[in-house]
Short mmCIF file of C-alpha atoms in Angstrom, two decimals:
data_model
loop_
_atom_site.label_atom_id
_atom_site.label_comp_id
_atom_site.label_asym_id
_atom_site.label_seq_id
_atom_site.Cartn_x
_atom_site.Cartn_y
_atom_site.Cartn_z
CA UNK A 1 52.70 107.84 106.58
CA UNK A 2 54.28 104.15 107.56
CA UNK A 3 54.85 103.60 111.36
CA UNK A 4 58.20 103.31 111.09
CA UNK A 5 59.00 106.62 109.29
CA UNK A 6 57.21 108.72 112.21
CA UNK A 7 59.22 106.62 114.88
CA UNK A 8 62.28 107.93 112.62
CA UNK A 9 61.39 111.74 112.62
CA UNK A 10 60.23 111.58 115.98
CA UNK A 11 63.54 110.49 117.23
CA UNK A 12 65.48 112.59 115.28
CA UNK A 13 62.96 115.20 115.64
CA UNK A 14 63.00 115.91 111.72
CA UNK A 15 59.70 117.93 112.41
CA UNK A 16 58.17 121.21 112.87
CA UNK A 17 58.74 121.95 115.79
CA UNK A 18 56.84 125.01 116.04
CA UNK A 19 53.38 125.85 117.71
CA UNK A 20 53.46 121.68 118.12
CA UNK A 21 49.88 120.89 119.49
CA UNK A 22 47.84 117.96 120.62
CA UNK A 23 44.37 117.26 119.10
CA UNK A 24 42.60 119.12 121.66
CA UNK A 25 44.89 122.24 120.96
CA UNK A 26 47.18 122.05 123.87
CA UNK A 27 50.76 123.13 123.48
CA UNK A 28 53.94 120.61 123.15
CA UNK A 29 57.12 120.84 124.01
CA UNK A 30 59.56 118.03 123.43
CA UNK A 31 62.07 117.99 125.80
CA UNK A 32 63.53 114.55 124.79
CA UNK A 33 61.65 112.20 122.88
CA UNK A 34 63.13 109.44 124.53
CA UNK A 35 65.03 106.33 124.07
CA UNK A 36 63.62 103.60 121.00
CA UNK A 37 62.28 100.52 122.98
CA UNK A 38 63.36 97.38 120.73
CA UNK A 39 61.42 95.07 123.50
CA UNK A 40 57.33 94.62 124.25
CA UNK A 41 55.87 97.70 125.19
CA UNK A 42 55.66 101.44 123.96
CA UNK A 43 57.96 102.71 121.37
CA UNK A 44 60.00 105.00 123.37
CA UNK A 45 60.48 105.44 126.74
CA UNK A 46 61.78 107.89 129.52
CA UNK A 47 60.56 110.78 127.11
CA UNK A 48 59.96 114.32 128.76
CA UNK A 49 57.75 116.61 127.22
CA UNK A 50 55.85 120.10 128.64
CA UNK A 51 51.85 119.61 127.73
CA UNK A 52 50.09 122.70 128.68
CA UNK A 53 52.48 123.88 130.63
CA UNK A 54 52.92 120.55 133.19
CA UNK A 55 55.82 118.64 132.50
CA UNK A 56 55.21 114.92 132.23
CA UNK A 57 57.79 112.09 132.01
CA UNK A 58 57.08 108.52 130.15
CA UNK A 59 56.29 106.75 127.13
CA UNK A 60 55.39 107.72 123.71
CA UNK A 61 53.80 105.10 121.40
CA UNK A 62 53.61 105.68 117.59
CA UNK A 63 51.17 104.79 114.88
CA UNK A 64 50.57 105.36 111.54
CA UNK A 65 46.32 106.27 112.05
CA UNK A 66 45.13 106.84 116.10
CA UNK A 67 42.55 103.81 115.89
CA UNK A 68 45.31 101.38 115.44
CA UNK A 69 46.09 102.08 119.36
CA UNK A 70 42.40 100.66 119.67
CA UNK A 71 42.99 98.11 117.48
CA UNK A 72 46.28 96.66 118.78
CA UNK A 73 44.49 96.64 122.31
CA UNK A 74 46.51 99.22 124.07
CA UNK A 75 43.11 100.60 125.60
CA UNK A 76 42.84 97.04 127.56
CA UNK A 77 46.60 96.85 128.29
CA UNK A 78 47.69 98.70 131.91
CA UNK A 79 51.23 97.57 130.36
CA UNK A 80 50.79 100.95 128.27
CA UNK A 81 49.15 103.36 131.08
CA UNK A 82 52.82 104.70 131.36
CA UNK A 83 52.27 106.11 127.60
CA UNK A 84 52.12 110.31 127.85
CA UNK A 85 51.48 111.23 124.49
CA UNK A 86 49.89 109.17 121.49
CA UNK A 87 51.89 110.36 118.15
CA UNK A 88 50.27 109.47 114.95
CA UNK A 89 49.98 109.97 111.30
CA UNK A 90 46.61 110.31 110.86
CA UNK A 91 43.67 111.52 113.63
CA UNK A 92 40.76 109.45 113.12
CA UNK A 93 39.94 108.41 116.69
CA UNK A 94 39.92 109.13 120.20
CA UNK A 95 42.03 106.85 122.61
CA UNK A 96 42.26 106.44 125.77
CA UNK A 97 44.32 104.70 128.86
CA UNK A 98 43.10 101.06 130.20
CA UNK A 99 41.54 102.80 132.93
CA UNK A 100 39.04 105.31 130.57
CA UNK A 101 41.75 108.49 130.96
CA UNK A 102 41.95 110.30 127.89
CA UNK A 103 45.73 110.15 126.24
CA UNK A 104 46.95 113.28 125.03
CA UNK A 105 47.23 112.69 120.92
CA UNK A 106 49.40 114.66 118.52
CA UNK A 107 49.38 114.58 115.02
CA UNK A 108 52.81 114.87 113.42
CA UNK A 109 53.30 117.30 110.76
CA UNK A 110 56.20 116.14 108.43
CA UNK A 111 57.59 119.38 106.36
CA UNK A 112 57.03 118.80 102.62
CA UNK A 113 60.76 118.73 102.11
CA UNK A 114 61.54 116.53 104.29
CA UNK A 115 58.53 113.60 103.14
CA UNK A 116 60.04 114.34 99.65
CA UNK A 117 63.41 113.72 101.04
CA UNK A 118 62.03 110.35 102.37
CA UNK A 119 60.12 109.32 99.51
CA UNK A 120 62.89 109.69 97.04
CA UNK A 121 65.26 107.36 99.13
CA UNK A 122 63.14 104.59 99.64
CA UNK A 123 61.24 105.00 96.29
CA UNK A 124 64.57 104.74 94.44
CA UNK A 125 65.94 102.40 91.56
CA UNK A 126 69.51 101.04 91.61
CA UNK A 127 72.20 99.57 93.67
CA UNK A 128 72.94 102.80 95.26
CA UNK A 129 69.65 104.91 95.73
CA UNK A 130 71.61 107.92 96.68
CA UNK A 131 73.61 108.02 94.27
CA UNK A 132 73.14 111.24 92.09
CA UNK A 133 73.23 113.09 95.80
CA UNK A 134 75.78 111.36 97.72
CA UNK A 135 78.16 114.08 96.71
CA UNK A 136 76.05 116.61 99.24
CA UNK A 137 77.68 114.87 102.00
CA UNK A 138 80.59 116.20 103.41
CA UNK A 139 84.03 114.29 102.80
CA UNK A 140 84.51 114.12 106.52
CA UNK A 141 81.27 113.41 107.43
CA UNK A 142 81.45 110.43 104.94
CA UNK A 143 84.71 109.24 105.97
CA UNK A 144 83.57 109.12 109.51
CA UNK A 145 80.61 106.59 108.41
CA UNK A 146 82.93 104.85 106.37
CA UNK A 147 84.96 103.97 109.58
CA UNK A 148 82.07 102.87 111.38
CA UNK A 149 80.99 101.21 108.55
CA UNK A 150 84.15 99.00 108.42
CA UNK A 151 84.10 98.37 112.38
CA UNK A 152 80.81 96.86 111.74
CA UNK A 153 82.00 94.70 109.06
CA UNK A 154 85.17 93.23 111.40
CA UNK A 155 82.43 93.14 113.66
CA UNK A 156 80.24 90.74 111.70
CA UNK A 157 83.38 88.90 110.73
CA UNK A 158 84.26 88.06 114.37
CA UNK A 159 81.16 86.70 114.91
CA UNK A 160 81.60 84.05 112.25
CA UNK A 161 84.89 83.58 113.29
CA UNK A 162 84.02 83.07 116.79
CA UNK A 163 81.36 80.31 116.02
CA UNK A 164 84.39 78.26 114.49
CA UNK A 165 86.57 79.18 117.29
CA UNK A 166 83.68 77.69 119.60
CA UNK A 167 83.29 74.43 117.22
CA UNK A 168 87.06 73.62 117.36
CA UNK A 169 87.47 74.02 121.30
CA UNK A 170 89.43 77.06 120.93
CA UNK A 171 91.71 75.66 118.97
CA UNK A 172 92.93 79.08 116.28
CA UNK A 173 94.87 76.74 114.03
CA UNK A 174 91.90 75.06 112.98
CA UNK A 175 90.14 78.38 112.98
CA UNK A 176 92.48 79.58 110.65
CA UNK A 177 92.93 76.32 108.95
CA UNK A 178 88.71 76.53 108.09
CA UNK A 179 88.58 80.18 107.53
CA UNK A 180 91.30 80.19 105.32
CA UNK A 181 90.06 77.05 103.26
CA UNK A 182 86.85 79.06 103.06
CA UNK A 183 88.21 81.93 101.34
CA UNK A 184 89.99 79.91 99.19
CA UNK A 185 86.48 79.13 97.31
CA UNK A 186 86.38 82.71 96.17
CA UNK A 187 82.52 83.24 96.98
CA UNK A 188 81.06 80.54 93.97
CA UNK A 189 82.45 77.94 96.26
CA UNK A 190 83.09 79.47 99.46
CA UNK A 191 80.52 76.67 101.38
CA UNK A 192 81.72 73.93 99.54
CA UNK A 193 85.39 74.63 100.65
CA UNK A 194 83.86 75.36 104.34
CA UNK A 195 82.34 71.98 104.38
CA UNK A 196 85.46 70.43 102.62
CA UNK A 197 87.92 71.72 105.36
CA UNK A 198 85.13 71.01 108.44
CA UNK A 199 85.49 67.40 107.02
CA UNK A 200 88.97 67.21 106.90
CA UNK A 201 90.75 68.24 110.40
CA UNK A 202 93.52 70.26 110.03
CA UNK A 203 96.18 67.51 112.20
CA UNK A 204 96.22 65.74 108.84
CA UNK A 205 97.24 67.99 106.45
CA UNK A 206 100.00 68.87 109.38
CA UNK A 207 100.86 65.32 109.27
CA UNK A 208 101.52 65.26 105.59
CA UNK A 209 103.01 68.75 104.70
CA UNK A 210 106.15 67.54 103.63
CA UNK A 211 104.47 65.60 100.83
CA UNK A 212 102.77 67.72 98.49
CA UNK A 213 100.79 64.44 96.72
CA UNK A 214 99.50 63.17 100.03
CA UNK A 215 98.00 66.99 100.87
CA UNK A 216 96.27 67.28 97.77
CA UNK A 217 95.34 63.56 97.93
CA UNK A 218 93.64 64.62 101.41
CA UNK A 219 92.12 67.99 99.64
CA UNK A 220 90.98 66.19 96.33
CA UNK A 221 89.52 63.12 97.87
CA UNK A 222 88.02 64.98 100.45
CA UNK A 223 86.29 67.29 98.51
CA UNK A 224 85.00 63.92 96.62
CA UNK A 225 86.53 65.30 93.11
CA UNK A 226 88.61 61.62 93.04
CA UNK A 227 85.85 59.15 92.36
CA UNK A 228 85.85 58.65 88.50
CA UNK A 229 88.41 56.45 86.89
CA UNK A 230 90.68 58.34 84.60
CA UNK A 231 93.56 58.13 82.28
CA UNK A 232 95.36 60.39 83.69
CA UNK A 233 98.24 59.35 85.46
CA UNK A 234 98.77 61.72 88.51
CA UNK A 235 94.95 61.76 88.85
CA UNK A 236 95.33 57.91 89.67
CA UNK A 237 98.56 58.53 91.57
CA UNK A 238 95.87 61.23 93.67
CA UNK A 239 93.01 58.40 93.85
CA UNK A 240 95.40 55.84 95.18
CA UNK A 241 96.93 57.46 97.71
CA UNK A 242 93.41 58.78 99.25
CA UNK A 243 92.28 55.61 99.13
CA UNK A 244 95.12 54.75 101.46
CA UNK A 245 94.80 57.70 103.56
CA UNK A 246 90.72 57.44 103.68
CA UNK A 247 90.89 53.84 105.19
CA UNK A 248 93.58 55.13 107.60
CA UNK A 249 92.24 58.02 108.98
CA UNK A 250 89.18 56.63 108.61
CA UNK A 251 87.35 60.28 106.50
CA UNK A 252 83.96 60.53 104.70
CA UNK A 253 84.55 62.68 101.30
CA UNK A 254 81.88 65.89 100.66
CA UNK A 255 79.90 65.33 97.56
CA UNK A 256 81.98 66.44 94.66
CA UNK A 257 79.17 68.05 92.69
CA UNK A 258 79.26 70.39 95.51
CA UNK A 259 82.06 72.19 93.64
CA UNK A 260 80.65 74.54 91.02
CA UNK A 261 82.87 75.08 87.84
CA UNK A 262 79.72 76.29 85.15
CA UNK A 263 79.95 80.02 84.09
CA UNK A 264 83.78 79.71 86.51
CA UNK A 265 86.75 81.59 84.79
CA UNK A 266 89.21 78.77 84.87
CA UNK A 267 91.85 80.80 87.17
CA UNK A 268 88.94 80.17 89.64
CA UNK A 269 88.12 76.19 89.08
CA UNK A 270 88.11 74.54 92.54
CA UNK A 271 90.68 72.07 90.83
CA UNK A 272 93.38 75.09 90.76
CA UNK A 273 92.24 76.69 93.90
CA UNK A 274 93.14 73.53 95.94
CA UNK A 275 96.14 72.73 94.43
CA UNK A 276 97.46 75.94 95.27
CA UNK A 277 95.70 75.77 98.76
CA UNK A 278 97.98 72.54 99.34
CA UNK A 279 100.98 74.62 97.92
CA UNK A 280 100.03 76.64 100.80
CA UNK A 281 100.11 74.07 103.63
CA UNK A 282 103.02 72.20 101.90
CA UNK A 283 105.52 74.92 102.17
CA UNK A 284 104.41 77.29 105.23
CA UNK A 285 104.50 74.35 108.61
CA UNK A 286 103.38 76.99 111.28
CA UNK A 287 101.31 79.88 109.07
CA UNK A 288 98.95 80.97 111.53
CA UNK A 289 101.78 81.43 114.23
CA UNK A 290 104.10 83.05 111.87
CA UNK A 291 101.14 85.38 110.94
CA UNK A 292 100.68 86.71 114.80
CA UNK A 293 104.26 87.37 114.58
CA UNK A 294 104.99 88.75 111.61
CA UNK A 295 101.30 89.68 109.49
CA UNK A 296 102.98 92.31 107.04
CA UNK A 297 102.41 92.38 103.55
CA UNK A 298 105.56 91.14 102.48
CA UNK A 299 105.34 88.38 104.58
CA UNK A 300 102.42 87.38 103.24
CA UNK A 301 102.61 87.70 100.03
CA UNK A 302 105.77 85.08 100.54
CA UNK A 303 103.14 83.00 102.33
CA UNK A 304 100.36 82.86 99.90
CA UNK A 305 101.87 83.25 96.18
CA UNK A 306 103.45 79.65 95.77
CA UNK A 307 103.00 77.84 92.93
CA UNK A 308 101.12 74.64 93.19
CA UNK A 309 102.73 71.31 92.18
CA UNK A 310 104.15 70.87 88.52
CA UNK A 311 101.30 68.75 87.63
CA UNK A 312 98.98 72.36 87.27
CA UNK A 313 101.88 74.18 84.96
CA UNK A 314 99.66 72.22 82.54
CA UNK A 315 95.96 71.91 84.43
CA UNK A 316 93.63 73.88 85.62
CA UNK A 317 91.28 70.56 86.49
CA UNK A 318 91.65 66.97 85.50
CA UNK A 319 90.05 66.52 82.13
CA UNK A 320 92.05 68.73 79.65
CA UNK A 321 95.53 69.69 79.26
CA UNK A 322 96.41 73.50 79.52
CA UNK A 323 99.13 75.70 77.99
CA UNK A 324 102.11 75.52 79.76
CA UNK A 325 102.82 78.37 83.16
CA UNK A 326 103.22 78.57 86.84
CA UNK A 327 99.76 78.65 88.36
CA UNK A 328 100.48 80.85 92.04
CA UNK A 329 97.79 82.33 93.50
CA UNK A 330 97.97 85.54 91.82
CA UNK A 331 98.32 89.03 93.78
CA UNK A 332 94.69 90.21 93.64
CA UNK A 333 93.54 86.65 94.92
CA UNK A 334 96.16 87.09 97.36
CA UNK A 335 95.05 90.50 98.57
CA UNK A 336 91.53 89.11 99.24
CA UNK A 337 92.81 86.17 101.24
CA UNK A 338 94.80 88.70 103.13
CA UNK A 339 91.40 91.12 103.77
CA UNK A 340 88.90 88.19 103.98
CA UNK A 341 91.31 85.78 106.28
CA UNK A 342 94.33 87.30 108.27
CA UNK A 343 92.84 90.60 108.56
CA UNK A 344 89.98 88.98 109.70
CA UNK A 345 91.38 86.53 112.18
CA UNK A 346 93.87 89.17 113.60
CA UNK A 347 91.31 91.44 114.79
CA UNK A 348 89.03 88.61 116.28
CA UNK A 349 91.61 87.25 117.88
CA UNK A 350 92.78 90.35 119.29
CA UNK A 351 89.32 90.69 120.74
CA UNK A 352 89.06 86.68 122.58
CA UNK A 353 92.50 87.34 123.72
CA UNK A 354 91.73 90.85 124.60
CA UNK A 355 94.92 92.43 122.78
CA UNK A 356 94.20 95.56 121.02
CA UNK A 357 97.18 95.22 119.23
CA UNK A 358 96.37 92.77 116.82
CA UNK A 359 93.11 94.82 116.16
CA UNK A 360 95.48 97.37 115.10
CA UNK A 361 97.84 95.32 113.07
CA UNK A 362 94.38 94.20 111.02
CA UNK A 363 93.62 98.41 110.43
CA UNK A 364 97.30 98.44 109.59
CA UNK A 365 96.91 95.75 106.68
CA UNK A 366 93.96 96.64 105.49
CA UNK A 367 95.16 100.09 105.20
CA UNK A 368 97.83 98.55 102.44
CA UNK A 369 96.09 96.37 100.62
CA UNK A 370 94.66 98.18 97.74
CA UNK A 371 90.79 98.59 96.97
CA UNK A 372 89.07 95.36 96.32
CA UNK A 373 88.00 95.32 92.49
CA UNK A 374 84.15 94.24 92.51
CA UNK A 375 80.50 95.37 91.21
CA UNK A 376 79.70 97.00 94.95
CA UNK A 377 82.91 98.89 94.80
CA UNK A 378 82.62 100.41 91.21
CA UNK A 379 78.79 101.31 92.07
CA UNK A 380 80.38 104.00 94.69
CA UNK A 381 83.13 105.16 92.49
CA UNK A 382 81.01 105.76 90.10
CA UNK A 383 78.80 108.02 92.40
CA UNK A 384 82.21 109.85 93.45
CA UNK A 385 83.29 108.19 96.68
CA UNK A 386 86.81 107.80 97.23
CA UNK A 387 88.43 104.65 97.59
CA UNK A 388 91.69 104.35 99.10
CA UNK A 389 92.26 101.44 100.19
CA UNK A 390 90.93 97.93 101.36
CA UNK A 391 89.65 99.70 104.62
CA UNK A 392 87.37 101.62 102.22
CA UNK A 393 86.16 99.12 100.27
CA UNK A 394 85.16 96.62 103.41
CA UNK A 395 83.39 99.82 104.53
CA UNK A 396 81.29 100.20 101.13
CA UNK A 397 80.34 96.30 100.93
CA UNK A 398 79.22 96.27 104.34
CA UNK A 399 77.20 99.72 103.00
CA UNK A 400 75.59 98.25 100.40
CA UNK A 401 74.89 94.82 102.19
CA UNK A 402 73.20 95.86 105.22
CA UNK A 403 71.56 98.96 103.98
CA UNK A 404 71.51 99.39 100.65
CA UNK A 405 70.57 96.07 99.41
CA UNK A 406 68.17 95.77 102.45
CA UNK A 407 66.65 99.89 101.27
CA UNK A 408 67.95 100.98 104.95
CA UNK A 409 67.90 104.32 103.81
CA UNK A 410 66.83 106.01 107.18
CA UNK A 411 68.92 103.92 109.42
CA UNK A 412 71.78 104.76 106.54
CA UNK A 413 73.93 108.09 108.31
CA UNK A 414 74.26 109.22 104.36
CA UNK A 415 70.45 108.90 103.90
CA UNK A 416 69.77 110.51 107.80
CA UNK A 417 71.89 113.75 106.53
CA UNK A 418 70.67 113.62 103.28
CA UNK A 419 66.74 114.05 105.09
CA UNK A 420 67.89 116.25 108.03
CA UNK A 421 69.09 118.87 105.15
CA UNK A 422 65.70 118.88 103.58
CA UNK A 423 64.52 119.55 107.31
CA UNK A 424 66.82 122.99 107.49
#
């Protein structure tokens, strides 16, 4: 059996624990099998276990056959002296400290059940391999991982968010100002937008909110999408005035190729989505203060769902002519901009300033913003998990990210109860 399955069932001790003996026949009793060691050294340490009756306290190391303790060197390294018991898969050597003493070995007999359990899970097909059994877990046992699961998301968030805040001098404008021009690509051109708005400080757009041309002049020509001639009249209008405002603020445009439209529904061409990201800036002057101070939903939908300018009732880029209608964000774009940027921003900057309550207004959001409509989500719905709200869906795409998609089965708490009921 693989190393790192033993480590797993001897720390949840998902073995028999019955008549446990070492290789020589003396009788084990664990007591704790200690704490994982994610440094150098033995796998876990400050175990206590009774061995013939003496109880010893130390290390246990783990291997999948007893010779690879010979052949990792352990036998030469006093680093591992400290070890009290040798667990292993498979018995097919004798080991012993750096100074010649014999270690205690043990042989670790999985129940049948249980290595069944295991090799379902990780042998499994599919976006979710525990699907057809995730319905044996309890509702509140689920919705207590599904909590964790969404702290670790905000979690991972924060981190990202923190990196910006680091990069701008602490400045949460601009971290708002970048995070929110991120989201704004939609995932197909989330990087692109990133490196658009990193390009592009946020003082300028400020500077030239009152003039909806001259912001997307800044966001067009920025993003380099400006550099062919057209006959297009507002295009030129665009090219003319970033020409101006280039040589004045003295900016360097992204590469416009960058900006991916192929296989794009046309709701989601980058053209649209900065128009009505300068519709944004152009009629909301102070958005991430008004945010702190008011982040309800109403509020922000105000914020968000504004049309872009009257040249996009007929565009969706610059080369063709569309039918004529208002072009506003729309309300599930809106509700992922809420989830993927204030919600986002709120609790991280709850956590620098070291206000809970912001954290809380973020739960509070998320908690109204309905279920994100995506692949990931529909794979758990479809398996029978419940999906309330946006608090639940952040939960299952951090599930499927970090375990799933990486087959983290036994680190998974659905996958651990699914095993330890095999163990029973």
């Amino acid at each position: 059996m693989k190393e790192r399955v033993l480590q797993y069932l001897w720390k949840y001790r998902l073995y028999d624990e019955v008549d446990l003996r070492t290789t020589t026949g003396d009788p084990v009793t664990v007591i704790d099998p200690g704490l994982t060691n994610t440094d150098a050294g033995a796998d876990f340490f400050n175990a206590k276990l009774r061995i013939a009756g003496t109880v010893w306290a130390g290390d246990i190391e783990i291997h999948s056959k007893a010779s690879d303790w010979i052949r990792h060197g352990h036998d030469r390294n006093p680093a591992y002296d400290s070890v009290i018991l040798h667990v292993v898969g498979e018995d097919d050597a004798s080991v012993c400290r750096s100074n010649g003493e014999v270690l205690p070995q043990l042989v670790l007999h999985v129940p049948g059940k249980v290595r069944q359990s295991i090799d379902w899970l990780l042998s499994r097909e599919g976006a979710v391999a525990c699907a057809t059994r995730i319905h044996e877990v309890s509702p509140p046992f689920l919705s207590g991982w599904m909590n964790a699961l969404l702290g670790e998301r905000l979690e991972r968030k924060t981190e990202d968010i923190f990196k910006r805040l680091k990069q701008t001098r602490y400045d949460w404008n601009e971290v708002f100002y970048l995070t929110l021009t991120r989201n704004f690509g939609f995932g197909t051109n989330s990087d692109a937008f990133e490196w658009l708005a990193v390009s592009l400080p946020f003082k300028y757009i400020r500077k030239h909110r009152n003039n909806s041309m001259q912001v997307e002049a800044l966001l067009f020509g920025q993003a380099g999408l400006l550099t062919a001639e057209k006959d297009d009249a507002y295009y030129e209008a665009l090219r003319l005035e970033y020409a101006f405002l280039q040589k004045k603020y003295g900016l360097k445009p992204v590469d416009g190729f960058l900006f991916k439209r192929l296989r794009t529904r046309p709701v989601n061409f980058p053209h649209l989505r900065l128009a009505q990201l300068a519709s944004v800036w152009t009629h909301n002057d102070t958005l991430f203060s008004e945010i702190l101070e008011n982040p309800s939903i109403e509020k922000l939908q105000q914020c968000f769902n504004v049309p872009p300018s009257t040249y996009w009732d007929t565009h969706y880029h610059f080369d063709f002519p569309s039918p004529a209608r208002k072009k506003p964000i729309g309300l599930h774009a809106a509700y992922i901009v809420m989830i993927n940027t204030v919600a986002s921003v709120l609790f991280a900057y709850g956590k620098q300033k070291q206000q809970p309550e912001y954290g809380e207004q973020a739960l509070r959001l998320l908690e109204q913003i309905p279920p994100e409509r995506n692949s990931i989500v529909k794979a758990f719905t479809d398996a029978g998990v419940p999906v309330k709200n946006a608090c639940d869906s952040q939960a299952l795409i951090q599930l499927r990210r970090e375990y799933c998609d990486k087959r983290k089965c036994l680190y998974c708490r659905i996958g651990f109860r699914l095993i330890k009921s095999a163990a029973k």
